[in-house]
Amino acid sequence: RQNGGLYTKAAQFVASLQGGAGDKGIPKEYVDVLKVLTDSAPYRPMSEMNSVFTDDVTNFGGKGANELFTWFDDVPIAAASLAQVHRARDAEGRELAVKMVYPTLKKEMASDFNMFRRLGSQIQPGGYDLGWMVDEFQETIKVELDLINEAQNAEATAKLFKGRKDVIVPKVVWAKTTENVLTMEYVPGLLRVSEPDVLRANGISLDEAGALVSGTLAEMALCEGHVHGDPHAGNIYVCAQRSGQFLGGVKPCVVLLDHGLYHTIDDQMRRDLCKLFIACIERNRREISRLSENIAGPMHRFFPLLLSPWFVLGTSLSWEDLDAARNNRLPPSITSQDVSGAFEALHNSGGAVLGVLHSFGYTRGLLNSLSFSERQRLKSMATYANLGLLPTEMRQRAVREGLHTLPWRIRLRLWRSKLQVDISAVMLRVLTVTMAPEIDGSKSFDWCIVIADFVLELGRLSIIK
């Protein structure tokens, strides 16, 4: 916290990736301490930040914030690792949010990254040299520090959700946007996804909020190939919208912030990823193996488990693996060396696969905060994986107007995928009971055997080819 800048960015990474590994991967105590840094990092006084305006003679004529805006709040509404955000008002009366990069950050980057490299050379989990992660981190930061790039990403994302009332991307004000300053419309009433009690107090259903957050991010990745690279609790918010015949009800609306980092996946990889999710959900081992190899190369054996621990059902089974999957953890047979090797191989193969996994990990962390279960998340992913394989016009109409606009055979396919998730949930529960080492299989209760046989048979059914 005291060092700020890139150190805060590293802390945000740790605080946001609890999903998928459970407390064993990143202890809850660490997450609870560090999560404050996602939007409440130490901020810098305006006397220091004002140089972002005054030193930019070309764009701002050397004027300070109080000259460029009719009102400017010196106390930021949010402070993060690379920038802080202030409320302001312009001559047209528009309420604005002004994001400013810390003036000294770019000068400090070289020495900070040298320190990270020295630390990385001394810490090698499982004997793996993770120095490549520091290089990747440095390239990512350079992209995020260009606020012109962020503004362009924001407009591209807003275009995807044009006409949608349940997804908000604040509008860019280009007249006061530069490489170091991003000015956007201010969105009031933002509620943190990581504070479920506050959401409930505002009349928002956690299930509805979870479904909206999960669906929005899944739609971006699986339907558009446009993957938000940093969806932690400081960048993805929810606000309450009045709904119903007499506006007495409340519906959640998701607000997408911080568009500095996006991963773009080409259409072939996007479609392969959609097919892989469906194959994993339907436990189709042949397709899982084929598609995983297409996407992840030599690390295809581990790739499905990085998408969800539940996908162990599409691999060889042991009781320990099943029990870990049921509790949303990676199987104990997967070691830290395996995971490190998988990530390094994915990095060396190029492409955006590693960034997609990173984004999915952040999303699981968000959904954990909302008590949105892995079962619910996989149903959401199943829906958008199927939609992602449809013709663009049909898909966009379904997302905009509702799934009822789809042909009946497509709706049945969606229903089938969701049913397969339910079957997987029952299989995990039943199989962990019947395969538990402390239970003698020859003396198992008859009802366990009957249920297990029924569920396994149901899992083999192919309702629609």
PDB file of C-alpha atoms in Angstrom, residues 153-404:
ATOM      1  CA  ASN A 153     -11.763   0.155 -26.259  1.00  0.00           C
ATOM      2  CA  ALA A 154     -14.613   1.728 -24.280  1.00  0.00           C
ATOM      3  CA  GLU A 155     -16.328   2.881 -27.467  1.00  0.00           C
ATOM      4  CA  ALA A 156     -15.881  -0.543 -29.088  1.00  0.00           C
ATOM      5  CA  THR A 157     -17.462  -2.184 -26.032  1.00  0.00           C
ATOM      6  CA  ALA A 158     -20.309   0.336 -25.926  1.00  0.00           C
ATOM      7  CA  LYS A 159     -21.050  -0.477 -29.567  1.00  0.00           C
ATOM      8  CA  LEU A 160     -21.499  -4.166 -28.683  1.00  0.00           C
ATOM      9  CA  PHE A 161     -24.184  -3.291 -26.126  1.00  0.00           C
ATOM     10  CA  LYS A 162     -25.871  -0.488 -28.042  1.00  0.00           C
ATOM     11  CA  GLY A 163     -29.566  -0.326 -27.164  1.00  0.00           C
ATOM     12  CA  ARG A 164     -29.164  -2.490 -24.051  1.00  0.00           C
ATOM     13  CA  LYS A 165     -30.533  -0.995 -20.830  1.00  0.00           C
ATOM     14  CA  ASP A 166     -28.959  -3.582 -18.540  1.00  0.00           C
ATOM     15  CA  VAL A 167     -25.335  -2.848 -19.554  1.00  0.00           C
ATOM     16  CA  ILE A 168     -23.744   0.606 -19.225  1.00  0.00           C
ATOM     17  CA  VAL A 169     -20.416   1.756 -20.658  1.00  0.00           C
ATOM     18  CA  PRO A 170     -19.834   5.434 -19.762  1.00  0.00           C
ATOM     19  CA  LYS A 171     -19.573   7.723 -22.805  1.00  0.00           C
ATOM     20  CA  VAL A 172     -16.143   9.159 -23.650  1.00  0.00           C
ATOM     21  CA  VAL A 173     -15.700  12.955 -23.775  1.00  0.00           C
ATOM     22  CA  TRP A 174     -12.982  13.211 -26.415  1.00  0.00           C
ATOM     23  CA  ALA A 175     -12.430  16.981 -26.065  1.00  0.00           C
ATOM     24  CA  LYS A 176     -10.803  16.374 -22.672  1.00  0.00           C
ATOM     25  CA  THR A 177      -9.168  13.010 -23.286  1.00  0.00           C
ATOM     26  CA  THR A 178      -5.436  12.482 -23.896  1.00  0.00           C
ATOM     27  CA  GLU A 179      -2.855   9.748 -23.365  1.00  0.00           C
ATOM     28  CA  ASN A 180      -2.770  10.649 -19.643  1.00  0.00           C
ATOM     29  CA  VAL A 181      -6.351  11.876 -19.061  1.00  0.00           C
ATOM     30  CA  LEU A 182      -9.627  10.072 -19.788  1.00  0.00           C
ATOM     31  CA  THR A 183     -12.867  11.998 -19.341  1.00  0.00           C
ATOM     32  CA  MET A 184     -16.160  10.105 -19.357  1.00  0.00           C
ATOM     33  CA  GLU A 185     -19.727  10.652 -18.247  1.00  0.00           C
ATOM     34  CA  TYR A 186     -20.300  10.074 -14.536  1.00  0.00           C
ATOM     35  CA  VAL A 187     -22.595   7.173 -13.620  1.00  0.00           C
ATOM     36  CA  PRO A 188     -24.197   7.613 -10.174  1.00  0.00           C
ATOM     37  CA  GLY A 189     -25.285   4.895  -7.760  1.00  0.00           C
ATOM     38  CA  LEU A 190     -22.500   2.388  -8.379  1.00  0.00           C
ATOM     39  CA  LEU A 191     -22.571  -0.618  -6.031  1.00  0.00           C
ATOM     40  CA  ARG A 192     -19.633  -2.956  -5.514  1.00  0.00           C
ATOM     41  CA  VAL A 193     -20.118  -6.562  -6.591  1.00  0.00           C
ATOM     42  CA  SER A 194     -17.915  -7.590  -3.657  1.00  0.00           C
ATOM     43  CA  GLU A 195     -20.401  -6.155  -1.112  1.00  0.00           C
ATOM     44  CA  PRO A 196     -23.457  -8.444  -1.262  1.00  0.00           C
ATOM     45  CA  ASP A 197     -25.071  -6.957   1.859  1.00  0.00           C
ATOM     46  CA  VAL A 198     -25.132  -3.523   0.191  1.00  0.00           C
ATOM     47  CA  LEU A 199     -26.678  -5.010  -2.946  1.00  0.00           C
ATOM     48  CA  ARG A 200     -29.416  -6.698  -0.902  1.00  0.00           C
ATOM     49  CA  ALA A 201     -30.063  -3.461   0.998  1.00  0.00           C
ATOM     50  CA  ASN A 202     -30.715  -1.780  -2.372  1.00  0.00           C
ATOM     51  CA  GLY A 203     -33.243  -4.443  -3.323  1.00  0.00           C
ATOM     52  CA  ILE A 204     -30.985  -6.294  -5.781  1.00  0.00           C
ATOM     53  CA  SER A 205     -31.180 -10.075  -6.033  1.00  0.00           C
ATOM     54  CA  LEU A 206     -27.718 -11.626  -5.837  1.00  0.00           C
ATOM     55  CA  ASP A 207     -28.779 -14.350  -8.268  1.00  0.00           C
ATOM     56  CA  GLU A 208     -29.956 -11.765 -10.798  1.00  0.00           C
ATOM     57  CA  ALA A 209     -26.784  -9.716 -10.352  1.00  0.00           C
ATOM     58  CA  GLY A 210     -24.613 -12.822 -10.718  1.00  0.00           C
ATOM     59  CA  ALA A 211     -26.460 -13.938 -13.839  1.00  0.00           C
ATOM     60  CA  LEU A 212     -26.069 -10.495 -15.397  1.00  0.00           C
ATOM     61  CA  VAL A 213     -22.352 -10.170 -14.590  1.00  0.00           C
ATOM     62  CA  SER A 214     -21.615 -13.720 -15.709  1.00  0.00           C
ATOM     63  CA  GLY A 215     -23.714 -13.399 -18.851  1.00  0.00           C
ATOM     64  CA  THR A 216     -22.288 -10.029 -19.872  1.00  0.00           C
ATOM     65  CA  LEU A 217     -18.657 -11.123 -19.608  1.00  0.00           C
ATOM     66  CA  ALA A 218     -19.410 -14.501 -21.215  1.00  0.00           C
ATOM     67  CA  GLU A 219     -21.198 -12.793 -24.111  1.00  0.00           C
ATOM     68  CA  MET A 220     -18.213 -10.524 -24.718  1.00  0.00           C
ATOM     69  CA  ALA A 221     -15.777 -13.450 -24.775  1.00  0.00           C
ATOM     70  CA  LEU A 222     -17.738 -16.271 -26.416  1.00  0.00           C
ATOM     71  CA  CYS A 223     -19.955 -14.300 -28.799  1.00  0.00           C
ATOM     72  CA  GLU A 224     -17.733 -11.360 -29.738  1.00  0.00           C
ATOM     73  CA  GLY A 225     -14.154 -12.476 -29.032  1.00  0.00           C
ATOM     74  CA  HIS A 226     -13.740  -9.206 -27.102  1.00  0.00           C
ATOM     75  CA  VAL A 227     -12.423 -10.199 -23.659  1.00  0.00           C
ATOM     76  CA  HIS A 228     -12.230  -7.709 -20.767  1.00  0.00           C
ATOM     77  CA  GLY A 229      -8.699  -8.147 -19.428  1.00  0.00           C
ATOM     78  CA  ASP A 230      -9.202  -6.758 -15.933  1.00  0.00           C
ATOM     79  CA  PRO A 231     -12.717  -7.548 -14.623  1.00  0.00           C
ATOM     80  CA  HIS A 232     -12.054  -7.237 -10.881  1.00  0.00           C
ATOM     81  CA  ALA A 233     -14.367  -5.696  -8.296  1.00  0.00           C
ATOM     82  CA  GLY A 234     -12.994  -2.196  -8.887  1.00  0.00           C
ATOM     83  CA  ASN A 235     -13.937  -2.287 -12.566  1.00  0.00           C
ATOM     84  CA  ILE A 236     -17.254  -4.173 -12.686  1.00  0.00           C
ATOM     85  CA  TYR A 237     -20.110  -2.552 -10.762  1.00  0.00           C
ATOM     86  CA  VAL A 238     -23.856  -2.986 -10.410  1.00  0.00           C
ATOM     87  CA  CYS A 239     -26.492  -0.276 -10.086  1.00  0.00           C
ATOM     88  CA  ALA A 240     -30.202  -0.544  -9.323  1.00  0.00           C
ATOM     89  CA  GLN A 241     -32.801   0.188 -11.983  1.00  0.00           C
ATOM     90  CA  ARG A 242     -36.493   0.621 -11.289  1.00  0.00           C
ATOM     91  CA  SER A 243     -38.602  -1.894 -13.191  1.00  0.00           C
ATOM     92  CA  GLY A 244     -42.095  -3.336 -13.281  1.00  0.00           C
ATOM     93  CA  GLN A 245     -45.494  -1.996 -14.248  1.00  0.00           C
ATOM     94  CA  PHE A 246     -45.450   0.749 -11.639  1.00  0.00           C
ATOM     95  CA  LEU A 247     -41.634   0.873 -11.285  1.00  0.00           C
ATOM     96  CA  GLY A 248     -41.875  -0.649  -7.858  1.00  0.00           C
ATOM     97  CA  GLY A 249     -39.369  -3.400  -8.541  1.00  0.00           C
ATOM     98  CA  VAL A 250     -35.614  -3.283  -8.833  1.00  0.00           C
ATOM     99  CA  LYS A 251     -33.455  -4.898 -11.503  1.00  0.00           C
ATOM    100  CA  PRO A 252     -29.657  -4.896 -11.611  1.00  0.00           C
ATOM    101  CA  CYS A 253     -27.683  -3.131 -14.305  1.00  0.00           C
ATOM    102  CA  VAL A 254     -23.991  -3.886 -14.845  1.00  0.00           C
ATOM    103  CA  VAL A 255     -21.540  -0.997 -15.362  1.00  0.00           C
ATOM    104  CA  LEU A 256     -18.284  -1.791 -17.171  1.00  0.00           C
ATOM    105  CA  LEU A 257     -15.296   0.398 -16.290  1.00  0.00           C
ATOM    106  CA  ASP A 258     -11.552   0.402 -17.023  1.00  0.00           C
ATOM    107  CA  HIS A 259     -11.207  -0.640 -20.642  1.00  0.00           C
ATOM    108  CA  GLY A 260      -7.433  -0.313 -20.751  1.00  0.00           C
ATOM    109  CA  LEU A 261      -6.762  -3.985 -21.392  1.00  0.00           C
ATOM    110  CA  TYR A 262      -8.672  -6.251 -23.770  1.00  0.00           C
ATOM    111  CA  HIS A 263      -7.774  -9.577 -25.354  1.00  0.00           C
ATOM    112  CA  THR A 264      -9.028 -10.203 -28.868  1.00  0.00           C
ATOM    113  CA  ILE A 265      -9.463 -13.788 -30.014  1.00  0.00           C
ATOM    114  CA  ASP A 266      -9.971 -14.616 -33.673  1.00  0.00           C
ATOM    115  CA  ASP A 267     -13.205 -16.163 -34.849  1.00  0.00           C
ATOM    116  CA  GLN A 268     -11.792 -19.677 -35.209  1.00  0.00           C
ATOM    117  CA  MET A 269     -10.453 -19.748 -31.654  1.00  0.00           C
ATOM    118  CA  ARG A 270     -13.654 -18.183 -30.341  1.00  0.00           C
ATOM    119  CA  ARG A 271     -15.749 -20.913 -31.985  1.00  0.00           C
ATOM    120  CA  ASP A 272     -13.368 -23.624 -30.758  1.00  0.00           C
ATOM    121  CA  LEU A 273     -13.674 -22.225 -27.225  1.00  0.00           C
ATOM    122  CA  CYS A 274     -17.487 -22.319 -27.488  1.00  0.00           C
ATOM    123  CA  LYS A 275     -17.369 -25.914 -28.728  1.00  0.00           C
ATOM    124  CA  LEU A 276     -14.943 -26.861 -25.953  1.00  0.00           C
ATOM    125  CA  PHE A 277     -17.250 -25.511 -23.240  1.00  0.00           C
ATOM    126  CA  ILE A 278     -20.133 -27.500 -24.725  1.00  0.00           C
ATOM    127  CA  ALA A 279     -18.006 -30.663 -25.035  1.00  0.00           C
ATOM    128  CA  CYS A 280     -16.823 -30.335 -21.418  1.00  0.00           C
ATOM    129  CA  ILE A 281     -20.355 -29.744 -20.169  1.00  0.00           C
ATOM    130  CA  GLU A 282     -21.564 -32.815 -22.099  1.00  0.00           C
ATOM    131  CA  ARG A 283     -18.506 -34.839 -20.993  1.00  0.00           C
ATOM    132  CA  ASN A 284     -17.563 -35.708 -24.588  1.00  0.00           C
ATOM    133  CA  ARG A 285     -13.984 -36.923 -24.086  1.00  0.00           C
ATOM    134  CA  ARG A 286     -13.074 -37.215 -27.757  1.00  0.00           C
ATOM    135  CA  GLU A 287     -14.142 -33.636 -28.526  1.00  0.00           C
ATOM    136  CA  ILE A 288     -12.580 -32.349 -25.309  1.00  0.00           C
ATOM    137  CA  SER A 289      -9.226 -33.837 -26.295  1.00  0.00           C
ATOM    138  CA  ARG A 290      -9.408 -32.573 -29.888  1.00  0.00           C
ATOM    139  CA  LEU A 291     -10.505 -29.036 -29.085  1.00  0.00           C
ATOM    140  CA  SER A 292      -8.173 -28.636 -26.096  1.00  0.00           C
ATOM    141  CA  GLU A 293      -5.236 -29.603 -28.305  1.00  0.00           C
ATOM    142  CA  ASN A 294      -6.336 -27.051 -30.929  1.00  0.00           C
ATOM    143  CA  ILE A 295      -6.433 -24.289 -28.335  1.00  0.00           C
ATOM    144  CA  ALA A 296      -3.733 -25.202 -25.794  1.00  0.00           C
ATOM    145  CA  GLY A 297      -1.351 -27.444 -27.746  1.00  0.00           C
ATOM    146  CA  PRO A 298       0.807 -29.738 -25.594  1.00  0.00           C
ATOM    147  CA  MET A 299      -0.951 -28.612 -22.398  1.00  0.00           C
ATOM    148  CA  HIS A 300      -4.366 -29.826 -23.598  1.00  0.00           C
ATOM    149  CA  ARG A 301      -4.652 -32.311 -20.708  1.00  0.00           C
ATOM    150  CA  PHE A 302      -4.841 -29.515 -18.135  1.00  0.00           C
ATOM    151  CA  PHE A 303      -6.725 -26.881 -20.107  1.00  0.00           C
ATOM    152  CA  PRO A 304     -10.336 -27.981 -19.358  1.00  0.00           C
ATOM    153  CA  LEU A 305      -9.592 -27.974 -15.611  1.00  0.00           C
ATOM    154  CA  LEU A 306      -8.407 -24.374 -15.860  1.00  0.00           C
ATOM    155  CA  LEU A 307     -11.818 -23.484 -17.302  1.00  0.00           C
ATOM    156  CA  SER A 308     -13.644 -25.269 -14.465  1.00  0.00           C
ATOM    157  CA  PRO A 309     -12.728 -27.944 -11.895  1.00  0.00           C
ATOM    158  CA  TRP A 310     -16.054 -29.599 -12.774  1.00  0.00           C
ATOM    159  CA  PHE A 311     -14.637 -30.571 -16.151  1.00  0.00           C
ATOM    160  CA  VAL A 312     -12.738 -33.355 -14.416  1.00  0.00           C
ATOM    161  CA  LEU A 313     -15.797 -35.411 -15.373  1.00  0.00           C
ATOM    162  CA  GLY A 314     -14.517 -35.410 -18.937  1.00  0.00           C
ATOM    163  CA  THR A 315     -11.221 -36.962 -17.870  1.00  0.00           C
ATOM    164  CA  SER A 316     -10.114 -40.077 -15.998  1.00  0.00           C
ATOM    165  CA  LEU A 317     -11.670 -40.085 -12.539  1.00  0.00           C
ATOM    166  CA  SER A 318     -10.454 -40.688  -9.013  1.00  0.00           C
ATOM    167  CA  TRP A 319     -12.360 -40.060  -5.805  1.00  0.00           C
ATOM    168  CA  GLU A 320      -9.949 -37.293  -4.790  1.00  0.00           C
ATOM    169  CA  ASP A 321     -10.378 -35.568  -8.167  1.00  0.00           C
ATOM    170  CA  LEU A 322     -14.177 -35.773  -7.943  1.00  0.00           C
ATOM    171  CA  ASP A 323     -14.269 -34.495  -4.370  1.00  0.00           C
ATOM    172  CA  ALA A 324     -12.054 -31.536  -5.304  1.00  0.00           C
ATOM    173  CA  ALA A 325     -14.268 -30.734  -8.305  1.00  0.00           C
ATOM    174  CA  ARG A 326     -17.449 -30.873  -6.218  1.00  0.00           C
ATOM    175  CA  ASN A 327     -15.872 -28.324  -3.868  1.00  0.00           C
ATOM    176  CA  ASN A 328     -14.746 -26.128  -6.776  1.00  0.00           C
ATOM    177  CA  ARG A 329     -11.012 -26.858  -6.390  1.00  0.00           C
ATOM    178  CA  LEU A 330      -8.415 -28.133  -8.819  1.00  0.00           C
ATOM    179  CA  PRO A 331      -7.811 -31.895  -8.425  1.00  0.00           C
ATOM    180  CA  PRO A 332      -4.964 -32.866  -6.052  1.00  0.00           C
ATOM    181  CA  SER A 333      -3.369 -34.849  -8.898  1.00  0.00           C
ATOM    182  CA  ILE A 334      -2.668 -31.500 -10.594  1.00  0.00           C
ATOM    183  CA  THR A 335       0.478 -30.109  -8.964  1.00  0.00           C
ATOM    184  CA  SER A 336       1.797 -26.547  -8.859  1.00  0.00           C
ATOM    185  CA  GLN A 337       4.431 -27.686 -11.363  1.00  0.00           C
ATOM    186  CA  ASP A 338       1.668 -28.795 -13.730  1.00  0.00           C
ATOM    187  CA  VAL A 339      -0.111 -25.454 -13.469  1.00  0.00           C
ATOM    188  CA  SER A 340       3.120 -23.449 -13.838  1.00  0.00           C
ATOM    189  CA  GLY A 341       4.125 -25.529 -16.836  1.00  0.00           C
ATOM    190  CA  ALA A 342       0.703 -25.136 -18.429  1.00  0.00           C
ATOM    191  CA  PHE A 343       0.761 -21.357 -18.100  1.00  0.00           C
ATOM    192  CA  GLU A 344       4.328 -21.117 -19.401  1.00  0.00           C
ATOM    193  CA  ALA A 345       3.487 -23.299 -22.408  1.00  0.00           C
ATOM    194  CA  LEU A 346       0.400 -21.211 -23.174  1.00  0.00           C
ATOM    195  CA  HIS A 347       2.485 -18.049 -22.950  1.00  0.00           C
ATOM    196  CA  ASN A 348       5.172 -19.419 -25.252  1.00  0.00           C
ATOM    197  CA  SER A 349       2.579 -20.499 -27.815  1.00  0.00           C
ATOM    198  CA  GLY A 350       1.490 -16.870 -28.272  1.00  0.00           C
ATOM    199  CA  GLY A 351      -2.086 -15.706 -28.781  1.00  0.00           C
ATOM    200  CA  ALA A 352      -4.547 -14.507 -26.167  1.00  0.00           C
ATOM    201  CA  VAL A 353      -5.406 -17.828 -24.478  1.00  0.00           C
ATOM    202  CA  LEU A 354      -3.561 -16.932 -21.295  1.00  0.00           C
ATOM    203  CA  GLY A 355      -5.355 -13.585 -21.148  1.00  0.00           C
ATOM    204  CA  VAL A 356      -8.713 -15.331 -21.571  1.00  0.00           C
ATOM    205  CA  LEU A 357      -7.934 -17.676 -18.661  1.00  0.00           C
ATOM    206  CA  HIS A 358      -6.843 -14.687 -16.603  1.00  0.00           C
ATOM    207  CA  SER A 359     -10.146 -12.927 -17.336  1.00  0.00           C
ATOM    208  CA  PHE A 360     -12.206 -16.045 -16.534  1.00  0.00           C
ATOM    209  CA  GLY A 361     -10.335 -16.335 -13.213  1.00  0.00           C
ATOM    210  CA  TYR A 362     -11.207 -12.747 -12.323  1.00  0.00           C
ATOM    211  CA  THR A 363     -14.846 -13.434 -13.227  1.00  0.00           C
ATOM    212  CA  ARG A 364     -15.015 -16.477 -10.935  1.00  0.00           C
ATOM    213  CA  GLY A 365     -13.721 -14.276  -8.119  1.00  0.00           C
ATOM    214  CA  LEU A 366     -16.510 -11.736  -8.759  1.00  0.00           C
ATOM    215  CA  LEU A 367     -19.163 -14.444  -8.842  1.00  0.00           C
ATOM    216  CA  ASN A 368     -17.854 -15.982  -5.613  1.00  0.00           C
ATOM    217  CA  SER A 369     -18.594 -12.635  -3.941  1.00  0.00           C
ATOM    218  CA  LEU A 370     -22.212 -12.922  -5.084  1.00  0.00           C
ATOM    219  CA  SER A 371     -22.509 -16.563  -3.923  1.00  0.00           C
ATOM    220  CA  PHE A 372     -23.146 -17.398  -7.576  1.00  0.00           C
ATOM    221  CA  SER A 373     -22.276 -21.079  -7.696  1.00  0.00           C
ATOM    222  CA  GLU A 374     -20.143 -22.925 -10.234  1.00  0.00           C
ATOM    223  CA  ARG A 375     -23.323 -24.697 -11.313  1.00  0.00           C
ATOM    224  CA  GLN A 376     -24.945 -21.349 -12.115  1.00  0.00           C
ATOM    225  CA  ARG A 377     -21.800 -20.052 -13.835  1.00  0.00           C
ATOM    226  CA  LEU A 378     -21.542 -23.099 -16.094  1.00  0.00           C
ATOM    227  CA  LYS A 379     -25.204 -22.771 -17.075  1.00  0.00           C
ATOM    228  CA  SER A 380     -24.479 -19.189 -18.095  1.00  0.00           C
ATOM    229  CA  MET A 381     -21.371 -20.254 -20.041  1.00  0.00           C
ATOM    230  CA  ALA A 382     -23.383 -23.042 -21.691  1.00  0.00           C
ATOM    231  CA  THR A 383     -25.961 -20.532 -22.914  1.00  0.00           C
ATOM    232  CA  TYR A 384     -23.427 -18.167 -24.460  1.00  0.00           C
ATOM    233  CA  ALA A 385     -21.260 -20.967 -25.840  1.00  0.00           C
ATOM    234  CA  ASN A 386     -24.299 -22.169 -27.808  1.00  0.00           C
ATOM    235  CA  LEU A 387     -25.237 -18.622 -28.829  1.00  0.00           C
ATOM    236  CA  GLY A 388     -21.658 -18.023 -29.949  1.00  0.00           C
ATOM    237  CA  LEU A 389     -22.044 -20.700 -32.639  1.00  0.00           C
ATOM    238  CA  LEU A 390     -25.179 -19.149 -34.172  1.00  0.00           C
ATOM    239  CA  PRO A 391     -25.280 -16.729 -37.124  1.00  0.00           C
ATOM    240  CA  THR A 392     -24.563 -13.172 -35.961  1.00  0.00           C
ATOM    241  CA  GLU A 393     -28.005 -11.724 -36.708  1.00  0.00           C
ATOM    242  CA  MET A 394     -29.848 -14.560 -34.962  1.00  0.00           C
ATOM    243  CA  ARG A 395     -27.542 -14.360 -31.928  1.00  0.00           C
ATOM    244  CA  GLN A 396     -27.820 -10.585 -31.564  1.00  0.00           C
ATOM    245  CA  ARG A 397     -31.605 -10.693 -31.775  1.00  0.00           C
ATOM    246  CA  ALA A 398     -31.738 -13.400 -29.094  1.00  0.00           C
ATOM    247  CA  VAL A 399     -29.517 -11.379 -26.754  1.00  0.00           C
ATOM    248  CA  ARG A 400     -31.388  -8.145 -27.400  1.00  0.00           C
ATOM    249  CA  GLU A 401     -34.997  -9.384 -27.466  1.00  0.00           C
ATOM    250  CA  GLY A 402     -34.839 -12.672 -25.573  1.00  0.00           C
ATOM    251  CA  LEU A 403     -34.151 -16.365 -26.143  1.00  0.00           C
ATOM    252  CA  HIS A 404     -37.800 -16.904 -27.148  1.00  0.00           C
TER     253      HIS A 404
END
